[in-house]
Amino acid sequence: GLIHPNVLKHVGIDSKKYSGFAFGMGVERIAMLKYGINDIRLFFENDLRFLKQF
Amino acid sequence: MKVTYQWLKDFLEIKLSADKLADQLTMAGLEVTSLEKCSGDVVFEIEVTSNRPDCLSILGIAREVAAISGVKLGSRCSVFSSRLKTKNLKPKTRLSREQSRENLSLKIKVEDKKDCPLYTAKIIKGVKVGPSPDWLKKRLESVGCRSVNNIVDITNYVLFEYGEPLHAFDLSRLRGDTIIVRRAKSGEKLTTIDADEKTLNSDILIIADQDKPVAIAGVMGGKDTEVTQGTCEILLEAAVFDPVLIRRSRQKLGLQSESAYRFERGIDPQIVERASLRAAALIEKIAGGRCIAARELGRAQSKSRVISLDLSRVSINLGVNIALSRVKKILVDLGFKVKAGRKNIFLVEVPSYRQDLSLEVDLIEEIARIYGFESIPTTQPAIIPKVTRDDRQELVAITQRTLVGIGLKEVITYSLIDKGLLADFGFDAQEVIEILNPLSSEQEVLRPHIIPSLSRCIAYNLNQKQDYASIFEIANIYSASGVLPREELVLGIAFSGVQAMLFEQGAIKEEFSLLHLKGIAETLFKRLGIKDYDFINQGNPETAMIYVNREHLGSMVRLSRAVLDKLGIKNKEIFGLEISLDRVFSHASLKKQFRPLPKVPGIARDISVIFKESVSIKQALARIAEMGKPLLRAVNIIDCYQGKQIPAGYKAFTISCEYRSDQRTLTEAEINPAHAVICKELTERFDARMR
């Protein structure tokens, strides 16, 4: 979303002149959508049967 | 929090189906996490964010639905036509001596108005306590509340409906004529309605009569004064308590309640009297009785807030032009009062129940979410991000590519591990960095080595019936050193098992060993342009130190039986390597210098030789290369063998020597002397035996 004017103020930026934008997406979640993976924990279990598919 | 479709319809006309309504609520910021059909009604489970305590009630959600659908809250609906039998019952503010109309005097005493800014009490006499009517029981059940008796049920009903928690006391069990809101004294005791005796202290706010505590204010009532079958007169409390104090009381006593949940997040003082009247009217209707007295102490009015909205900033912030009339309608539908200020400015008065709004951007956000974020057209940003890699990232990428190319799989294991794992591997916990408040015992320390985690990963995969596992990880390890801890990027490799490799001659099953690790490390060094490296056994055949440019950068190890047992591995070996990539990279060079291709062919000669086990092959090869100059261009081991036909304590090698001259094709005659010299050197200096 857009950065709150109070946050900009605290770092010395005039929110009337500048706006800020921030966002984040989980890389694992994007991969899950792209490849149809059904459980996010698979990314951290390091099961070779999962890793070998990629 | 649960609300139901039919209950919402008490407040306004809803044309949308339950599903569509759920969608719209979600898109406007009130996420509906589930819909359940329940005896003719639909129950919405809504996740209310902590900045919207005004939505913790049917009324609150109804207000939102009204704003989203552009409809007004119904004025004809039953909730607002509650009337008390005793008309003109205006709450009295301070105790006055003309209390004479009722033959009952009632006073309220609040010790500190910061703890309790508003307290109201109503006396209802002549009630008959019994089971609630079916419609009431059903509604309570649908929002997850148990039915107790008609009086208690009504207080709960109004809590869910208006978001104002109420409490009913059995008046006959209150001593004296004053209801007191004060801090408990240290050591005072109260048995709450869950039949548990609590010991109190001055951090806890209580309701008390002249003798003793009768309730934990805003959290839970006392057993002694609870409404039961025999109750015929009640005191109905509706109040506002300090959120911080309620939360502290609740936590100290280990309690939770729907009341405390709402007090902690903030109650709208203007709803208090309305809720109290609603409850009193319902009690009169359902349980009989008459409200004969009402008292109030504190302020019900909170200052209204006016926020100035510069209309040009709406389109600047949202990137879309919304017509003035539409902006005004949205604000009005939300319950805000809008006055035109100087040019292009709206002065917006925000109701008392919206404590979350204070800045212009807050209003713009309200406009955006009611207008619909999905209605804002998508555009491409004007910035085109440039992706560049610095040298280190490039080196990491080369490392990854090389290892994946060899056939290893990259894994990611956790940086936080348990101390037990380190102990299993025989690492002492000297300079290990401990977490002060670990989430679990699995995440106690920052790992000082990577091999234990990789070994665990191998163990996991072997348990999934894998024949072999070969993995690597590039990650940081941590150690305490001076003021700041040290973080170092390392490469860890681990493998286990038998790898089947296919060659022209057929499938070969080869057990992994330390030599494989060595080969992988050498391949990596070559790729990184590192030429000066050594693998040194220091007496222990199970481990080897890795040196680059004479600097000790890592080691390779075959895990001992004891460690394998701790990992739960039988019948398999694990080999691991750990090396500092930070320092390897400092020796890396990606510069390449072309060497012209040979114009003339060379001649290869093989030497089959047996060495004592203690002889360093590396030294032997280096010596050969030295002696064979200038014609000897390459020396390579093409086979090594131990076992049958080789006596114990010896190892056999086949060494290939390639001779070449830049100027002319060499003849056998020219090579023979050079080759003989080399063979002589091997037999004399290295005690080798020719085969």
XYZ file of C-alpha atoms in Angstrom:
745
model
C 0.000 0.000 0.000
C 0.898 3.633 0.232
C 3.292 4.627 2.976
C 1.592 6.457 5.857
C 2.467 10.186 6.002
C 3.611 9.818 9.634
C 6.245 7.315 8.551
C 7.501 9.651 5.829
C 7.543 12.490 8.309
C 9.767 10.547 10.687
C 12.373 10.093 7.999
C 12.188 13.726 6.974
C 10.179 13.394 3.769
C 7.371 15.826 2.966
C 4.340 13.680 2.214
C 2.749 16.510 0.263
C 5.599 16.310 -2.246
C 6.385 12.619 -2.236
C 4.397 9.481 -1.839
C 5.814 6.069 -1.174
C 4.713 2.639 -2.148
C 5.584 -0.671 -0.602
C 4.520 -4.220 -1.200
C 5.668 -7.736 -0.613
C 4.841 -11.108 -1.999
C 5.914 -14.421 -0.593
C 8.228 -16.019 -3.119
C 7.101 -19.429 -1.974
C 3.460 -18.497 -2.492
C 4.084 -17.288 -6.021
C 5.866 -20.542 -6.740
C 2.921 -22.448 -5.258
C 0.557 -20.689 -7.636
C 2.795 -21.194 -10.614
C 3.530 -24.863 -10.080
C 0.391 -25.941 -8.290
C 2.189 -26.869 -5.047
C -0.297 -27.522 -2.264
C 1.694 -27.163 0.972
C 4.111 -24.345 1.791
C 6.001 -26.500 4.269
C 7.415 -28.514 1.388
C 9.798 -25.644 0.700
C 11.460 -26.132 4.059
C 11.348 -29.887 4.516
C 14.032 -30.426 1.872
C 12.494 -33.700 0.764
C 14.453 -34.788 -2.300
C 11.275 -36.123 -3.908
C 10.088 -32.502 -3.953
C 13.424 -30.879 -4.871
C 14.029 -33.268 -7.752
C 10.854 -32.119 -9.483
C 12.437 -28.740 -10.091
C -16.469 -12.759 15.195
C -19.808 -14.164 14.081
C -22.808 -12.317 12.722
C -25.860 -13.683 10.969
C -27.638 -12.650 7.779
C -31.094 -12.431 9.382
C -29.833 -10.482 12.367
C -28.192 -7.949 10.038
C -31.512 -7.630 8.222
C -33.038 -6.336 11.479
C -30.989 -3.196 10.882
C -31.281 -2.537 7.195
C -32.674 -3.808 3.940
C -30.257 -6.201 2.250
C -30.899 -7.129 -1.350
C -27.733 -9.119 -1.906
C -27.501 -12.842 -1.286
C -25.374 -13.952 1.650
C -22.534 -15.011 -0.663
C -22.428 -11.726 -2.522
C -22.620 -9.813 0.735
C -19.691 -11.794 2.086
C -17.674 -10.885 -1.021
C -18.454 -7.210 -0.687
C -17.608 -7.130 3.012
C -14.295 -8.824 2.284
C -13.416 -6.411 -0.478
C -14.236 -3.481 1.784
C -11.819 -4.680 4.462
C -13.913 -6.951 6.673
C -12.736 -10.376 5.657
C -15.401 -13.044 5.789
C -13.461 -16.216 6.497
C -16.400 -18.615 6.417
C -20.085 -18.876 5.631
C -22.231 -21.494 7.305
C -25.863 -22.232 6.777
C -27.509 -22.783 10.145
C -31.239 -23.502 10.552
C -32.632 -21.025 8.075
C -29.952 -18.408 8.630
C -26.412 -17.875 7.365
C -23.577 -17.310 9.843
C -20.668 -15.140 8.696
C -17.340 -15.517 10.459
C -15.670 -12.128 10.094
C -12.098 -11.260 10.874
C -12.247 -7.785 12.404
C -8.919 -5.957 12.404
C -7.855 -4.399 15.685
C -8.284 -0.846 14.410
C -12.052 -1.333 13.952
C -13.515 -2.092 17.386
C -16.697 -0.445 16.154
C -17.250 -3.556 14.033
C -17.391 -5.942 16.953
C -21.188 -6.034 16.873
C -24.123 -6.643 14.551
C -24.777 -2.903 14.572
C -21.181 -2.186 13.593
C -21.286 -4.603 10.690
C -24.721 -3.301 9.695
C -23.253 0.197 9.509
C -20.574 -1.121 7.202
C -23.096 -2.925 5.031
C -25.134 0.290 4.850
C -22.088 2.246 3.731
C -21.075 -0.378 1.176
C -24.546 -0.719 -0.339
C -25.309 2.996 -0.127
C -28.401 2.264 1.962
C -29.500 3.925 5.169
C -29.820 2.021 8.396
C -33.501 1.280 8.862
C -35.326 3.511 11.272
C -38.421 1.389 11.326
C -36.711 -1.724 12.472
C -37.538 -3.285 15.792
C -34.311 -2.459 17.543
C -34.973 1.193 17.630
C -38.522 1.030 18.759
C -37.669 -0.381 22.156
C -39.620 1.529 24.683
C -39.518 1.169 28.386
C -42.776 0.763 30.280
C -41.772 3.524 32.609
C -41.664 6.548 30.397
C -39.559 9.606 30.942
C -36.908 7.595 32.598
C -33.993 9.868 32.024
C -30.801 8.789 33.680
C -29.756 10.956 36.589
C -26.188 12.173 36.599
C -25.057 12.935 40.091
C -26.721 11.737 43.216
C -29.136 14.346 44.426
C -31.034 14.520 47.651
C -34.359 14.518 45.810
C -34.039 10.796 45.266
C -37.437 10.433 46.872
C -39.588 9.348 43.932
C -38.449 5.772 44.263
C -38.512 4.005 47.619
C -35.087 2.817 46.691
C -31.998 4.933 46.712
C -29.164 4.036 44.440
C -25.794 5.688 44.292
C -22.820 5.163 42.049
C -19.304 5.788 43.314
C -16.359 5.775 40.936
C -12.988 5.994 42.630
C -11.031 7.199 39.616
C -12.787 8.405 36.506
C -9.762 7.563 34.400
C -10.416 3.902 35.224
C -14.134 4.266 34.499
C -15.158 7.306 32.464
C -18.819 6.310 32.372
C -20.963 4.087 34.551
C -24.706 3.625 34.239
C -27.009 1.462 36.341
C -30.687 0.623 36.024
C -32.824 -1.118 38.599
C -35.459 -3.487 37.291
C -37.842 -5.010 39.794
C -40.293 -7.865 39.508
C -38.478 -9.985 36.932
C -39.157 -13.658 36.510
C -36.035 -15.591 35.669
C -36.541 -18.545 33.358
C -35.457 -19.981 30.031
C -35.220 -17.605 27.097
C -37.654 -17.716 24.175
C -36.541 -19.870 21.253
C -35.715 -16.990 18.905
C -33.323 -15.572 21.479
C -31.667 -18.912 22.149
C -31.231 -19.526 18.427
C -29.642 -16.163 17.789
C -27.206 -16.576 20.674
C -26.257 -20.058 19.541
C -25.680 -18.909 16.008
C -23.037 -16.476 17.208
C -21.464 -19.058 19.470
C -22.915 -18.082 22.847
C -24.432 -20.533 25.313
C -27.918 -19.850 26.686
C -28.090 -19.499 30.511
C -31.339 -17.807 31.536
C -33.427 -15.018 30.078
C -31.735 -12.167 31.951
C -28.150 -13.261 31.284
C -29.074 -14.128 27.720
C -30.450 -10.654 27.131
C -27.256 -9.009 28.408
C -25.291 -11.232 26.036
C -27.712 -10.567 23.206
C -27.212 -6.821 23.518
C -23.452 -7.302 23.779
C -23.427 -9.013 20.389
C -25.988 -6.716 18.907
C -24.580 -3.341 19.972
C -21.052 -4.180 21.048
C -21.616 -2.812 24.528
C -21.018 -5.412 27.258
C -23.687 -5.384 29.972
C -23.865 -7.152 33.293
C -26.831 -7.980 35.501
C -26.456 -8.299 39.274
C -28.997 -9.856 41.600
C -29.868 -6.685 43.482
C -30.896 -8.483 46.673
C -27.363 -9.813 47.033
C -25.786 -6.368 46.882
C -25.192 -4.851 50.300
C -25.815 -1.164 50.837
C -27.164 1.403 48.423
C -24.016 2.247 46.515
C -22.398 0.442 43.657
C -18.682 1.163 43.720
C -16.126 1.046 40.938
C -12.648 0.836 42.482
C -9.288 -0.919 42.444
C -9.176 -4.079 44.481
C -7.190 -4.059 47.684
C -4.297 -6.446 47.830
C -5.500 -9.785 49.196
C -9.211 -9.288 48.558
C -10.885 -12.361 47.154
C -13.710 -12.948 44.720
C -15.291 -16.139 43.453
C -16.167 -15.558 39.811
C -19.062 -17.169 37.945
C -16.756 -19.983 36.812
C -16.657 -21.032 40.491
C -12.976 -20.198 40.811
C -11.756 -18.095 43.717
C -9.423 -15.323 42.608
C -7.059 -13.332 44.779
C -6.945 -9.694 43.745
C -4.582 -6.765 43.923
C -4.578 -3.059 43.178
C -3.893 -3.609 39.485
C -7.361 -5.059 39.083
C -10.500 -2.986 38.669
C -13.563 -4.339 40.450
C -17.212 -3.567 41.026
C -17.961 -3.701 44.736
C -20.803 -3.167 47.168
C -20.227 -1.635 50.560
C -18.644 -4.841 51.897
C -16.766 -6.667 49.238
C -15.938 -7.126 45.542
C -18.835 -8.400 43.465
C -17.341 -8.511 39.968
C -14.133 -8.103 37.998
C -15.069 -4.933 36.120
C -15.495 -5.478 32.426
C -14.313 -9.060 32.569
C -16.415 -11.416 34.618
C -19.131 -11.308 37.265
C -19.005 -12.824 40.741
C -20.815 -16.037 41.620
C -22.493 -14.590 44.645
C -24.392 -11.859 42.795
C -25.179 -13.755 39.609
C -28.725 -13.892 38.331
C -30.351 -17.239 39.168
C -33.794 -18.848 39.224
C -34.813 -17.023 42.367
C -33.696 -13.519 41.372
C -36.500 -10.972 41.188
C -34.727 -7.659 41.114
C -31.643 -6.785 39.133
C -29.118 -4.020 38.685
C -28.230 -3.653 35.034
C -24.749 -2.240 34.506
C -23.593 -0.565 31.290
C -20.252 1.213 31.403
C -17.019 2.248 29.767
C -13.756 1.099 31.371
C -10.140 1.990 30.651
C -8.950 -0.457 27.952
C -5.417 -0.834 29.305
C -6.628 -1.594 32.821
C -9.139 -4.176 31.616
C -6.489 -5.922 29.592
C -4.110 -5.986 32.512
C -6.777 -7.294 34.913
C -7.769 -9.988 32.478
C -4.217 -11.128 31.842
C -3.237 -11.126 35.500
C -6.193 -13.357 36.305
C -5.787 -15.517 33.223
C -9.326 -14.805 32.075
C -10.945 -14.211 28.707
C -14.423 -12.998 27.887
C -16.430 -11.386 25.113
C -16.848 -8.369 27.415
C -13.142 -7.903 28.070
C -12.387 -8.349 24.363
C -14.535 -5.336 23.575
C -13.525 -3.132 26.478
C -9.861 -3.670 25.626
C -10.360 -2.404 22.119
C -12.452 0.619 22.972
C -16.183 1.180 23.458
C -18.145 4.035 21.933
C -19.499 5.958 24.946
C -22.517 7.046 22.918
C -23.791 3.496 22.566
C -23.851 2.822 26.304
C -27.223 4.304 27.151
C -28.848 2.977 23.985
C -27.659 -0.513 24.779
C -28.848 -0.213 28.342
C -32.311 0.933 27.208
C -32.499 -1.841 24.653
C -31.638 -4.457 27.264
C -34.044 -3.020 29.815
C -36.867 -3.016 27.246
C -36.147 -6.610 26.269
C -36.076 -7.631 29.931
C -39.423 -5.958 30.568
C -40.896 -7.679 27.522
C -39.457 -11.142 28.069
C -38.953 -11.488 31.813
C -41.514 -9.040 33.043
C -40.600 -6.432 35.609
C -40.371 -2.684 35.557
C -37.390 -0.354 35.329
C -37.753 1.924 38.323
C -34.469 3.781 38.575
C -31.610 4.846 36.397
C -28.309 6.459 37.315
C -25.373 7.649 35.332
C -21.940 8.891 36.373
C -19.416 10.222 33.943
C -19.430 11.530 30.403
C -21.382 9.943 27.592
C -20.410 12.561 25.121
C -17.071 12.447 23.489
C -15.735 15.356 21.539
C -16.580 15.176 17.898
C -13.654 15.366 15.548
C -13.562 17.358 12.366
C -11.062 16.408 9.711
C -10.329 18.657 6.798
C -10.298 16.844 3.457
C -8.615 18.473 0.477
C -10.530 16.987 -2.442
C -7.673 17.345 -4.902
C -5.623 14.985 -2.741
C -8.189 12.253 -3.209
C -7.393 11.895 -6.876
C -3.665 12.427 -6.297
C -3.497 9.632 -3.740
C -5.806 7.187 -5.451
C -4.854 7.832 -9.038
C -8.476 8.000 -10.099
C -10.954 10.870 -10.415
C -14.023 10.407 -8.276
C -16.858 12.873 -8.723
C -17.408 15.272 -5.818
C -20.964 14.118 -5.405
C -19.805 10.524 -5.157
C -17.185 11.414 -2.547
C -19.810 13.210 -0.528
C -22.265 10.316 -0.763
C -19.628 7.846 0.403
C -18.763 9.979 3.423
C -22.412 10.496 4.310
C -23.200 6.800 3.883
C -20.392 6.081 6.334
C -22.171 8.204 8.909
C -19.914 11.244 8.598
C -21.270 14.775 8.505
C -19.943 16.751 5.558
C -19.732 20.518 5.336
C -18.185 22.437 2.491
C -15.175 24.446 3.641
C -13.050 26.802 1.584
C -12.666 25.954 -2.055
C -12.279 22.272 -2.728
C -12.226 21.377 0.939
C -14.723 19.257 2.853
C -14.929 19.562 6.620
C -15.816 16.077 7.724
C -17.172 15.361 11.178
C -16.354 11.856 12.217
C -18.615 9.929 14.645
C -17.455 8.934 18.106
C -17.316 5.250 17.244
C -14.628 5.782 14.585
C -11.609 6.366 16.853
C -9.406 4.995 14.091
C -9.809 8.078 11.909
C -7.715 11.175 12.534
C -5.924 12.239 9.357
C -6.933 13.252 5.880
C -5.371 10.063 4.516
C -7.636 8.030 6.790
C -10.646 9.583 5.073
C -9.133 8.993 1.658
C -8.698 5.331 2.569
C -12.356 5.144 3.603
C -13.345 6.649 0.277
C -11.143 4.181 -1.572
C -12.434 1.072 0.156
C -16.094 2.012 -0.249
C -15.547 3.124 -3.842
C -13.847 -0.238 -4.216
C -10.132 -0.898 -4.624
C -11.048 -3.189 -7.475
C -12.656 -0.209 -9.231
C -9.357 1.626 -9.361
C -7.901 0.917 -12.799
C -4.541 -0.834 -12.963
C -1.676 0.989 -14.574
C 1.954 0.182 -15.052
C 4.407 1.980 -12.780
C 6.669 4.483 -14.457
C 9.822 2.983 -12.983
C 11.556 0.178 -14.750
C 13.600 -1.760 -12.214
C 17.130 -2.673 -13.240
C 18.464 -5.959 -12.068
C 22.198 -6.059 -11.548
C 24.337 -8.525 -9.714
C 27.399 -7.617 -7.765
C 30.558 -9.715 -7.838
C 29.680 -11.706 -4.765
C 26.249 -12.595 -6.064
C 27.871 -13.632 -9.301
C 30.264 -15.934 -7.480
C 27.418 -17.430 -5.466
C 25.492 -18.013 -8.675
C 28.497 -19.750 -10.241
C 28.824 -21.943 -7.181
C 25.173 -22.887 -7.324
C 25.261 -23.626 -11.033
C 28.385 -25.724 -10.730
C 27.024 -27.855 -7.919
C 23.620 -28.301 -9.499
C 25.372 -29.214 -12.707
C 27.299 -31.915 -10.888
C 23.971 -33.304 -9.745
C 23.609 -31.981 -6.217
C 20.349 -30.491 -5.036
C 20.213 -27.185 -3.210
C 18.424 -27.181 0.133
C 17.462 -24.486 2.619
C 17.634 -25.435 6.287
C 17.002 -23.278 9.343
C 19.559 -20.898 10.822
C 18.215 -21.544 14.304
C 18.833 -24.993 15.719
C 18.625 -26.806 19.028
C 21.617 -27.211 21.328
C 21.088 -30.966 21.338
C 22.026 -31.190 17.680
C 25.355 -29.480 18.303
C 26.022 -31.740 21.267
C 25.301 -34.830 19.140
C 28.056 -33.727 16.794
C 30.448 -33.106 19.623
C 30.631 -29.345 19.117
C 31.037 -27.429 22.331
C 28.678 -24.565 23.032
C 31.453 -22.073 23.763
C 30.937 -19.280 21.319
C 27.448 -20.182 20.288
C 24.955 -17.335 20.178
C 21.825 -18.121 22.162
C 18.416 -16.618 21.572
C 17.056 -14.895 24.684
C 13.444 -15.866 24.075
C 13.346 -18.757 21.599
C 9.994 -19.637 20.082
C 10.698 -23.258 20.831
C 13.534 -25.478 21.960
C 14.103 -26.304 18.287
C 15.236 -22.716 17.740
C 17.557 -22.045 20.677
C 20.805 -20.997 19.049
C 22.188 -19.514 15.857
C 24.057 -22.320 14.172
C 27.853 -22.163 14.242
C 28.185 -24.949 11.666
C 26.136 -26.122 8.760
C 27.003 -29.809 8.612
C 24.695 -30.836 11.469
C 21.643 -29.354 9.726
C 22.598 -30.939 6.420
C 23.177 -34.279 8.094
C 19.711 -34.109 9.591
C 18.318 -33.351 6.165
C 20.090 -36.404 4.771
C 18.726 -38.525 7.597
C 15.220 -37.296 6.832
C 15.557 -38.210 3.185
C 17.091 -41.608 3.882
C 14.015 -42.257 6.001
C 11.887 -41.542 2.964
C 13.585 -44.550 1.386
C 15.893 -42.643 -0.893
C 18.835 -44.699 -2.179
C 21.102 -41.739 -2.043
C 21.009 -38.117 -1.148
C 23.423 -35.426 -2.294
C 22.716 -31.882 -1.209
C 24.344 -28.507 -0.728
C 23.478 -25.285 0.976
C 24.944 -21.786 0.847
C 24.113 -19.963 4.056
C 25.469 -18.017 6.988
C 26.894 -19.454 10.172
C 27.268 -17.443 13.347
C 29.676 -17.201 16.242
C 30.109 -14.873 19.153
C 33.196 -12.692 18.867
C 33.694 -9.450 20.726
C 30.929 -6.898 20.694
C 29.082 -8.012 17.593
C 28.557 -11.599 16.550
C 30.290 -12.823 13.433
C 28.384 -13.928 10.382
C 30.128 -15.940 7.716
C 28.864 -17.297 4.415
C 29.674 -20.965 4.055
C 29.064 -23.735 1.600
C 27.922 -27.032 3.049
C 27.757 -30.271 1.074
C 26.557 -33.589 2.328
C 25.851 -36.919 0.772
C 25.136 -40.472 1.474
C 24.440 -43.692 -0.292
C 25.161 -45.287 -3.585
C 24.951 -43.466 -6.844
C 24.295 -45.445 -9.957
C 26.102 -43.965 -12.907
C 25.615 -44.978 -16.457
C 28.586 -45.418 -18.714
C 29.063 -47.010 -22.065
C 30.202 -50.143 -20.355
C 26.981 -50.395 -18.347
C 25.705 -49.221 -14.977
C 28.230 -48.744 -12.210
C 27.142 -48.548 -8.609
C 29.643 -46.515 -6.715
C 29.617 -45.854 -3.004
C 30.223 -42.256 -2.047
C 33.430 -41.507 -0.209
C 35.616 -38.595 0.817
C 37.248 -38.685 -2.608
C 33.961 -37.705 -4.216
C 33.785 -34.679 -1.968
C 37.325 -33.843 -2.952
C 36.401 -34.089 -6.607
C 33.447 -31.787 -6.175
C 35.532 -29.255 -4.274
C 38.199 -29.339 -6.967
C 35.638 -28.832 -9.705
C 34.337 -25.831 -7.844
C 37.812 -24.381 -7.300
C 38.572 -24.795 -10.978
C 35.370 -22.982 -11.900
C 36.307 -20.139 -9.558
C 39.822 -19.876 -10.940
C 41.498 -21.141 -7.776
C 44.645 -23.122 -8.484
C 46.526 -23.363 -5.230
C 44.651 -25.702 -2.932
C 45.430 -28.667 -0.704
C 43.502 -31.427 0.994
C 45.386 -32.627 4.007
C 44.704 -35.640 6.204
C 46.169 -35.094 9.578
C 46.459 -38.661 10.695
C 42.711 -39.193 10.743
C 41.523 -40.867 7.545
C 37.979 -39.813 8.274
C 38.639 -36.093 7.914
C 40.620 -33.771 5.728
C 41.386 -30.084 5.991
C 40.935 -27.905 2.961
C 43.534 -25.211 2.315
C 43.434 -22.517 -0.328
C 46.613 -20.510 -0.848
C 47.821 -22.132 2.348
C 44.880 -20.741 4.324
C 42.679 -23.209 6.189
C 39.196 -22.566 4.863
C 37.207 -25.676 5.581
C 37.086 -29.389 6.111
C 35.579 -32.617 4.895
C 34.470 -35.369 7.165
C 32.995 -38.817 7.267
C 30.553 -38.899 10.155
C 31.436 -41.302 12.933
C 29.296 -44.236 13.945
C 28.379 -42.468 17.194
C 27.018 -39.430 15.380
C 25.171 -41.570 12.845
C 23.495 -43.391 15.712
C 22.321 -40.101 17.188
C 20.813 -39.223 13.827
C 19.080 -42.583 13.721
C 20.955 -43.841 10.667
C 21.867 -47.475 10.315
C 23.730 -49.128 7.473
C 24.621 -45.893 5.729
C 27.468 -43.401 5.751
C 27.296 -39.635 5.574
C 30.069 -37.457 4.186
C 30.064 -33.728 4.710
C 32.014 -30.672 3.679
C 31.957 -27.188 5.118
C 34.024 -24.342 3.725
C 34.012 -20.581 4.136
C 32.741 -19.122 0.905
C 33.538 -15.589 2.008
C 37.189 -16.540 2.091
C 37.117 -18.805 -0.944
C 35.672 -15.948 -2.936
C 38.492 -13.682 -1.818
C 40.859 -16.031 -3.704
C 38.638 -16.453 -6.717
C 39.452 -15.004 -10.083
C 37.150 -15.143 -13.034
C 39.723 -13.730 -15.399
C 40.642 -16.157 -18.095
C 43.644 -16.075 -20.373
C 43.433 -17.920 -23.654
C 46.176 -20.422 -24.494
C 46.696 -21.151 -28.140
C 45.753 -24.607 -29.298
C 48.641 -26.996 -29.935
C 49.715 -27.132 -33.554
C 51.284 -30.544 -33.298
C 50.113 -33.705 -31.587
C 51.672 -35.066 -28.397
C 52.512 -38.535 -27.178
C 50.967 -40.148 -24.122
C 52.790 -42.628 -21.931
C 51.196 -44.442 -19.010
C 52.988 -45.507 -15.859
C 51.479 -48.239 -13.707
C 52.979 -47.989 -10.292
C 52.486 -49.128 -6.721
C 53.156 -46.792 -3.842
C 53.225 -47.295 -0.127
C 50.001 -45.978 1.399
C 51.887 -43.247 3.249
C 53.263 -41.639 0.077
C 51.704 -38.330 -0.947
C 50.460 -38.662 -4.504
C 50.259 -34.932 -4.793
C 53.937 -34.563 -4.067
C 54.804 -37.368 -6.483
C 52.826 -35.768 -9.296
C 54.326 -32.368 -8.556
C 57.797 -33.854 -8.723
C 57.066 -35.569 -12.022
C 55.740 -32.353 -13.492
C 58.833 -30.537 -12.333
C 61.247 -33.089 -13.679
C 59.523 -33.555 -16.974
C 59.933 -29.982 -18.142
C 59.869 -28.792 -20.866
C 58.378 -31.639 -22.836
C 55.987 -33.044 -20.228
C 52.781 -31.069 -20.568
C 50.268 -32.930 -18.448
C 50.294 -35.489 -15.665
C 47.046 -37.135 -14.608
C 45.935 -40.074 -12.560
C 43.680 -42.209 -14.652
C 43.162 -45.067 -12.272
C 43.711 -45.975 -8.660
C 43.268 -49.346 -7.088
C 43.539 -51.015 -3.716
C 42.601 -54.537 -2.842
C 43.192 -57.888 -4.526
C 46.633 -58.376 -6.114
C 47.923 -55.353 -4.245
C 49.720 -56.132 -1.030
C 48.319 -54.645 2.153
C 49.646 -51.179 2.979
C 50.131 -50.295 -0.684
C 48.079 -48.532 -3.337
C 48.254 -48.848 -7.107
C 47.975 -46.013 -9.636
C 48.048 -45.561 -13.363
C 49.549 -42.195 -14.265
C 49.235 -40.761 -17.720
C 52.013 -38.497 -18.974
C 51.487 -36.346 -22.046
C 54.565 -35.081 -23.868
C 54.454 -32.376 -26.522
C 56.673 -29.835 -28.194
C 55.455 -26.559 -29.650
C 57.784 -26.710 -32.603
C 57.783 -30.206 -33.940
C 56.149 -33.578 -33.598
C 58.099 -35.579 -31.057
C 59.375 -39.072 -31.706
C 59.438 -41.971 -29.331
C 63.219 -41.719 -29.249
C 63.064 -38.180 -27.932
C 60.602 -39.084 -25.234
C 62.157 -42.234 -23.908
C 64.986 -40.611 -21.998
C 62.688 -38.081 -20.398
C 60.262 -40.767 -19.431
C 62.976 -42.964 -18.006
C 64.173 -40.142 -15.802
C 60.713 -39.798 -14.375
C 60.308 -43.477 -13.695
C 63.691 -43.534 -11.986
C 62.714 -40.640 -9.799
C 59.541 -42.440 -8.766
C 61.336 -45.604 -7.793
C 64.179 -43.874 -6.007
C 62.598 -40.967 -4.253
C 59.128 -42.336 -3.707
C 59.999 -45.979 -3.319
C 57.555 -46.962 -6.035
C 57.365 -50.279 -7.773
C 56.554 -50.466 -11.446
C 53.903 -52.873 -12.583
